[in-house]
Amino acid sequence: QQLARRFGVSRITVRGALDLLEKSGLVSRLRGRGTTVSPPKITRRFAPLQSFEQDLASQGIEFETQVLEYDPRAKPPSFIVDRLLLKSDSKVGYLSLTRSVDDRIICHDGRYYLPGLAGRIDPDRVAGQDASKVLEEIVGSHIAQVDWESEIISASAEVSEAVGVAPRTLILANTYTWHSDAGVPIEAGVISYRIDRCKFRYETTFHQTAAVK
């Protein structure tokens, strides 16, 4: 009502404007708390590629990890079966967790571990340390290669509930696989970022092949 009076517009117009600001990530609206201006987006740097923990630590950004679930005998989706080179009836370890900065959830991790590693995963340890370092210690090998792809997709029911957005809200999903020194896939998963709270940066050498005459 105050905004409508101040700007000489209807309450419907004010609601529409606030909806646009919320969808753009510029304000947050919570029942009982009203509308507040959102802090700046965090920057997730993808090149040079670092783990989430290393990247934010190097920027001096404090974050919190919350474990939502760990199932040592989960049935993996088909794309994880392919990425981990598993048999179709294999069971894997599945870890679901969120990352928060300033009490604002910014992403959800869905991590899948090989059957032989699943029983050795301590979710609380992963929550308190760098997940990549924990896995390297368990495997006894460095993560030598990472392959991943990014796409903007609609959030699944699990992800939307985890990060606190409406179902089918657009997110940035990074699907990845970690490989050991021997080239064996040891973990795969999906990290889903709220695009209203994160921005992404790439720094790498530019290569372009010569034009074909």
Tab-separated table of N, CA and C in Angstrom, residues 57-155:
chain	number	residue	atom	x	y	z
A	57	ALA	N	36.580	-20.741	-0.590
A	57	ALA	CA	37.592	-20.436	0.418
A	57	ALA	C	38.617	-19.450	-0.133
A	58	SER	N	39.015	-19.636	-1.399
A	58	SER	CA	40.010	-18.748	-2.000
A	58	SER	C	39.468	-17.338	-2.193
A	59	GLN	N	38.135	-17.194	-2.224
A	59	GLN	CA	37.518	-15.876	-2.345
A	59	GLN	C	37.190	-15.272	-0.974
A	60	GLY	N	37.466	-16.041	0.088
A	60	GLY	CA	37.171	-15.553	1.424
A	60	GLY	C	35.693	-15.574	1.759
A	61	ILE	N	34.943	-16.454	1.096
A	61	ILE	CA	33.500	-16.545	1.319
A	61	ILE	C	33.213	-17.706	2.272
A	62	GLU	N	32.568	-17.415	3.366
A	62	GLU	CA	32.190	-18.465	4.320
A	62	GLU	C	30.891	-19.113	3.866
A	63	PHE	N	30.812	-20.427	4.007
A	63	PHE	CA	29.620	-21.151	3.585
A	63	PHE	C	29.329	-22.269	4.578
A	64	GLU	N	28.127	-22.789	4.500
A	64	GLU	CA	27.697	-23.887	5.362
A	64	GLU	C	27.180	-25.022	4.500
A	65	THR	N	27.523	-26.251	4.878
A	65	THR	CA	27.046	-27.441	4.181
A	65	THR	C	26.087	-28.196	5.082
A	66	GLN	N	24.941	-28.569	4.547
A	66	GLN	CA	23.954	-29.350	5.305
A	66	GLN	C	23.655	-30.640	4.560
A	67	VAL	N	23.883	-31.767	5.224
A	67	VAL	CA	23.564	-33.070	4.645
A	67	VAL	C	22.067	-33.328	4.801
A	68	LEU	N	21.398	-33.623	3.692
A	68	LEU	CA	19.972	-33.914	3.710
A	68	LEU	C	19.709	-35.414	3.798
A	69	GLU	N	20.579	-36.202	3.167
A	69	GLU	CA	20.338	-37.645	3.100
A	69	GLU	C	21.612	-38.354	2.669
A	70	TYR	N	21.827	-39.552	3.209
A	70	TYR	CA	22.843	-40.434	2.647
A	70	TYR	C	22.296	-41.852	2.609
A	71	ASP	N	22.271	-42.421	1.416
A	71	ASP	CA	21.791	-43.785	1.205
A	71	ASP	C	22.930	-44.596	0.590
A	72	PRO	N	23.505	-45.555	1.338
A	72	PRO	CA	24.633	-46.334	0.813
A	72	PRO	C	24.236	-47.385	-0.222
A	73	ARG	N	22.926	-47.602	-0.409
A	73	ARG	CA	22.468	-48.589	-1.385
A	73	ARG	C	21.317	-48.004	-2.209
A	74	ALA	N	21.610	-46.932	-2.903
A	74	ALA	CA	20.595	-46.267	-3.717
A	74	ALA	C	20.616	-46.806	-5.145
A	75	LYS	N	19.469	-46.765	-5.793
A	75	LYS	CA	19.394	-47.134	-7.205
A	75	LYS	C	19.707	-45.891	-8.029
A	76	PRO	N	20.771	-45.902	-8.811
A	76	PRO	CA	21.159	-44.695	-9.542
A	76	PRO	C	20.330	-44.496	-10.806
A	77	PRO	N	20.146	-43.244	-11.225
A	77	PRO	CA	19.492	-42.992	-12.511
A	77	PRO	C	20.378	-43.478	-13.654
A	78	SER	N	19.805	-43.627	-14.825
A	78	SER	CA	20.527	-44.232	-15.952
A	78	SER	C	21.766	-43.445	-16.353
A	79	PHE	N	21.724	-42.116	-16.262
A	79	PHE	CA	22.900	-41.349	-16.692
A	79	PHE	C	24.066	-41.542	-15.735
A	80	ILE	N	23.782	-41.831	-14.458
A	80	ILE	CA	24.849	-42.125	-13.508
A	80	ILE	C	25.420	-43.519	-13.769
A	81	VAL	N	24.552	-44.471	-14.101
A	81	VAL	CA	25.013	-45.805	-14.481
A	81	VAL	C	26.012	-45.704	-15.638
A	82	ASP	N	25.698	-44.891	-16.621
A	82	ASP	CA	26.581	-44.717	-17.778
A	82	ASP	C	27.885	-44.034	-17.381
A	83	ARG	N	27.797	-42.998	-16.562
A	83	ARG	CA	28.993	-42.241	-16.207
A	83	ARG	C	29.943	-43.048	-15.326
A	84	LEU	N	29.394	-43.889	-14.459
A	84	LEU	CA	30.239	-44.683	-13.564
A	84	LEU	C	30.537	-46.078	-14.122
A	85	LEU	N	30.073	-46.335	-15.349
A	85	LEU	CA	30.342	-47.614	-16.031
A	85	LEU	C	29.855	-48.797	-15.190
A	86	LEU	N	28.624	-48.705	-14.722
A	86	LEU	CA	28.061	-49.709	-13.835
A	86	LEU	C	27.132	-50.662	-14.584
A	87	LYS	N	26.838	-51.777	-13.941
A	87	LYS	CA	25.793	-52.657	-14.432
A	87	LYS	C	24.441	-52.041	-14.096
A	88	SER	N	23.440	-52.392	-14.875
A	88	SER	CA	22.131	-51.745	-14.733
A	88	SER	C	21.489	-51.980	-13.373
A	89	ASP	N	21.822	-53.079	-12.699
A	89	ASP	CA	21.211	-53.374	-11.405
A	89	ASP	C	22.099	-52.978	-10.226
A	90	SER	N	23.127	-52.191	-10.463
A	90	SER	CA	24.063	-51.805	-9.408
A	90	SER	C	23.411	-50.858	-8.401
A	91	LYS	N	23.877	-50.921	-7.168
A	91	LYS	CA	23.496	-49.978	-6.122
A	91	LYS	C	24.700	-49.089	-5.822
A	92	VAL	N	24.458	-47.847	-5.529
A	92	VAL	CA	25.541	-46.896	-5.277
A	92	VAL	C	25.268	-46.132	-3.989
A	93	GLY	N	26.277	-45.403	-3.532
A	93	GLY	CA	26.072	-44.476	-2.429
A	93	GLY	C	25.533	-43.171	-2.975
A	94	TYR	N	24.494	-42.626	-2.351
A	94	TYR	CA	23.918	-41.355	-2.796
A	94	TYR	C	23.911	-40.365	-1.636
A	95	LEU	N	24.553	-39.221	-1.870
A	95	LEU	CA	24.634	-38.159	-0.870
A	95	LEU	C	23.940	-36.918	-1.396
A	96	SER	N	22.980	-36.421	-0.617
A	96	SER	CA	22.254	-35.206	-0.975
A	96	SER	C	22.582	-34.132	0.054
A	97	LEU	N	23.028	-32.971	-0.419
A	97	LEU	CA	23.390	-31.888	0.498
A	97	LEU	C	23.155	-30.534	-0.140
A	98	THR	N	23.090	-29.506	0.694
A	98	THR	CA	22.954	-28.133	0.211
A	98	THR	C	24.120	-27.290	0.705
A	99	ARG	N	24.355	-26.190	-0.016
A	99	ARG	CA	25.381	-25.207	0.368
A	99	ARG	C	24.691	-23.859	0.567
A	100	SER	N	25.068	-23.193	1.654
A	100	SER	CA	24.457	-21.896	1.965
A	100	SER	C	25.530	-20.852	2.232
A	101	VAL	N	25.251	-19.630	1.822
A	101	VAL	CA	26.088	-18.470	2.116
A	101	VAL	C	25.189	-17.411	2.738
A	102	ASP	N	25.561	-16.925	3.918
A	102	ASP	CA	24.749	-15.934	4.641
A	102	ASP	C	23.320	-16.437	4.833
A	103	ASP	N	23.183	-17.713	5.197
A	103	ASP	CA	21.879	-18.337	5.462
A	103	ASP	C	20.989	-18.406	4.235
A	104	ARG	N	21.558	-18.274	3.058
A	104	ARG	CA	20.798	-18.374	1.806
A	104	ARG	C	21.316	-19.573	1.023
A	105	ILE	N	20.471	-20.555	0.755
A	105	ILE	CA	20.884	-21.735	0.002
A	105	ILE	C	21.201	-21.325	-1.432
A	106	ILE	N	22.375	-21.725	-1.904
A	106	ILE	CA	22.768	-21.351	-3.263
A	106	ILE	C	22.831	-22.545	-4.214
A	107	CYS	N	22.996	-23.765	-3.664
A	107	CYS	CA	23.035	-24.913	-4.571
A	107	CYS	C	22.732	-26.206	-3.831
A	108	HIS	N	22.428	-27.219	-4.615
A	108	HIS	CA	22.199	-28.571	-4.115
A	108	HIS	C	23.162	-29.511	-4.817
A	109	ASP	N	23.791	-30.404	-4.044
A	109	ASP	CA	24.670	-31.433	-4.605
A	109	ASP	C	23.986	-32.786	-4.503
A	110	GLY	N	23.933	-33.499	-5.606
A	110	GLY	CA	23.512	-34.891	-5.608
A	110	GLY	C	24.694	-35.729	-6.054
A	111	ARG	N	25.366	-36.416	-5.106
A	111	ARG	CA	26.625	-37.114	-5.383
A	111	ARG	C	26.414	-38.625	-5.333
A	112	TYR	N	26.987	-39.323	-6.316
A	112	TYR	CA	26.854	-40.782	-6.407
A	112	TYR	C	28.240	-41.420	-6.358
A	113	TYR	N	28.394	-42.406	-5.460
A	113	TYR	CA	29.680	-43.057	-5.256
A	113	TYR	C	29.623	-44.515	-5.711
A	114	LEU	N	30.754	-45.000	-6.211
A	114	LEU	CA	30.851	-46.388	-6.641
A	114	LEU	C	30.434	-47.340	-5.517
A	115	PRO	N	29.864	-48.511	-5.873
A	115	PRO	CA	29.419	-49.462	-4.845
A	115	PRO	C	30.508	-49.818	-3.836
A	116	GLY	N	31.750	-49.989	-4.307
A	116	GLY	CA	32.833	-50.367	-3.408
A	116	GLY	C	33.262	-49.268	-2.461
A	117	LEU	N	32.840	-48.027	-2.733
A	117	LEU	CA	33.207	-46.894	-1.881
A	117	LEU	C	32.070	-46.459	-0.973
A	118	ALA	N	30.862	-46.856	-1.314
A	118	ALA	CA	29.678	-46.338	-0.630
A	118	ALA	C	29.725	-46.552	0.876
A	119	GLY	N	30.176	-47.730	1.317
A	119	GLY	CA	30.203	-48.034	2.734
A	119	GLY	C	31.276	-47.287	3.498
A	120	ARG	N	32.182	-46.631	2.779
A	120	ARG	CA	33.285	-45.923	3.435
A	120	ARG	C	33.064	-44.415	3.480
A	121	ILE	N	31.940	-43.965	2.949
A	121	ILE	CA	31.634	-42.539	2.934
A	121	ILE	C	31.001	-42.126	4.266
A	122	ASP	N	31.598	-41.125	4.906
A	122	ASP	CA	31.063	-40.555	6.149
A	122	ASP	C	30.428	-39.210	5.800
A	123	PRO	N	29.099	-39.130	5.754
A	123	PRO	CA	28.449	-37.879	5.345
A	123	PRO	C	28.871	-36.674	6.180
A	124	ASP	N	29.040	-36.860	7.489
A	124	ASP	CA	29.431	-35.740	8.347
A	124	ASP	C	30.832	-35.238	7.997
A	125	ARG	N	31.697	-36.154	7.604
A	125	ARG	CA	33.047	-35.749	7.213
A	125	ARG	C	33.013	-34.956	5.910
A	126	VAL	N	32.178	-35.397	4.985
A	126	VAL	CA	32.043	-34.674	3.724
A	126	VAL	C	31.488	-33.273	3.977
A	127	ALA	N	30.559	-33.162	4.935
A	127	ALA	CA	29.968	-31.863	5.239
A	127	ALA	C	30.979	-30.894	5.832
A	128	GLY	N	31.982	-31.419	6.529
A	128	GLY	CA	32.925	-30.550	7.217
A	128	GLY	C	34.240	-30.330	6.500
A	129	GLN	N	34.469	-31.067	5.400
A	129	GLN	CA	35.734	-30.954	4.683
A	129	GLN	C	35.468	-30.792	3.196
A	130	ASP	N	36.563	-30.714	2.440
A	130	ASP	CA	36.464	-30.656	0.986
A	130	ASP	C	36.102	-32.047	0.484
A	131	ALA	N	34.949	-32.180	-0.169
A	131	ALA	CA	34.461	-33.491	-0.604
A	131	ALA	C	35.441	-34.186	-1.537
A	132	SER	N	36.146	-33.425	-2.366
A	132	SER	CA	37.100	-34.039	-3.285
A	132	SER	C	38.285	-34.625	-2.534
A	133	LYS	N	38.744	-33.938	-1.488
A	133	LYS	CA	39.874	-34.438	-0.699
A	133	LYS	C	39.487	-35.686	0.094
A	134	VAL	N	38.261	-35.687	0.627
A	134	VAL	CA	37.783	-36.862	1.354
A	134	VAL	C	37.782	-38.067	0.433
A	135	LEU	N	37.282	-37.899	-0.782
A	135	LEU	CA	37.229	-39.021	-1.726
A	135	LEU	C	38.627	-39.475	-2.116
A	136	GLU	N	39.543	-38.546	-2.322
A	136	GLU	CA	40.911	-38.925	-2.680
A	136	GLU	C	41.554	-39.765	-1.582
A	137	GLU	N	41.318	-39.418	-0.338
A	137	GLU	CA	41.876	-40.194	0.776
A	137	GLU	C	41.294	-41.602	0.816
A	138	ILE	N	39.999	-41.717	0.575
A	138	ILE	CA	39.353	-43.029	0.597
A	138	ILE	C	39.853	-43.903	-0.553
A	139	VAL	N	39.962	-43.316	-1.730
A	139	VAL	CA	40.383	-44.070	-2.914
A	139	VAL	C	41.878	-44.322	-2.907
A	140	GLY	N	42.652	-43.430	-2.280
A	140	GLY	CA	44.105	-43.527	-2.319
A	140	GLY	C	44.673	-43.093	-3.647
A	141	SER	N	43.992	-42.160	-4.298
A	141	SER	CA	44.407	-41.682	-5.613
A	141	SER	C	43.925	-40.255	-5.790
A	142	HIS	N	44.660	-39.486	-6.575
A	142	HIS	CA	44.233	-38.128	-6.889
A	142	HIS	C	43.113	-38.156	-7.922
A	143	ILE	N	42.285	-37.119	-7.875
A	143	ILE	CA	41.327	-36.917	-8.954
A	143	ILE	C	42.093	-36.291	-10.107
A	144	ALA	N	42.297	-37.063	-11.150
A	144	ALA	CA	43.172	-36.631	-12.241
A	144	ALA	C	42.409	-35.978	-13.384
A	145	GLN	N	41.122	-36.268	-13.491
A	145	GLN	CA	40.342	-35.740	-14.611
A	145	GLN	C	38.905	-35.513	-14.185
A	146	VAL	N	38.342	-34.439	-14.680
A	146	VAL	CA	36.936	-34.135	-14.442
A	146	VAL	C	36.288	-33.830	-15.781
A	147	ASP	N	35.178	-34.501	-16.071
A	147	ASP	CA	34.405	-34.096	-17.244
A	147	ASP	C	33.021	-33.684	-16.774
A	148	TRP	N	32.518	-32.610	-17.338
A	148	TRP	CA	31.244	-32.082	-16.883
A	148	TRP	C	30.586	-31.273	-17.981
A	149	GLU	N	29.292	-31.127	-17.836
A	149	GLU	CA	28.517	-30.330	-18.779
A	149	GLU	C	27.512	-29.499	-18.003
A	150	SER	N	27.207	-28.328	-18.531
A	150	SER	CA	26.272	-27.417	-17.870
A	150	SER	C	25.060	-27.191	-18.757
A	151	GLU	N	23.914	-27.099	-18.126
A	151	GLU	CA	22.705	-26.741	-18.859
A	151	GLU	C	21.716	-26.081	-17.912
A	152	ILE	N	20.919	-25.190	-18.472
A	152	ILE	CA	19.851	-24.554	-17.708
A	152	ILE	C	18.599	-25.389	-17.905
A	153	ILE	N	18.087	-25.919	-16.794
A	153	ILE	CA	16.930	-26.806	-16.850
A	153	ILE	C	15.936	-26.435	-15.753
A	154	SER	N	14.755	-27.032	-15.823
A	154	SER	CA	13.765	-26.852	-14.768
A	154	SER	C	14.138	-27.720	-13.571
A	155	ALA	N	14.034	-27.178	-12.388
A	155	ALA	CA	14.392	-27.919	-11.176
A	155	ALA	C	13.431	-29.085	-10.954
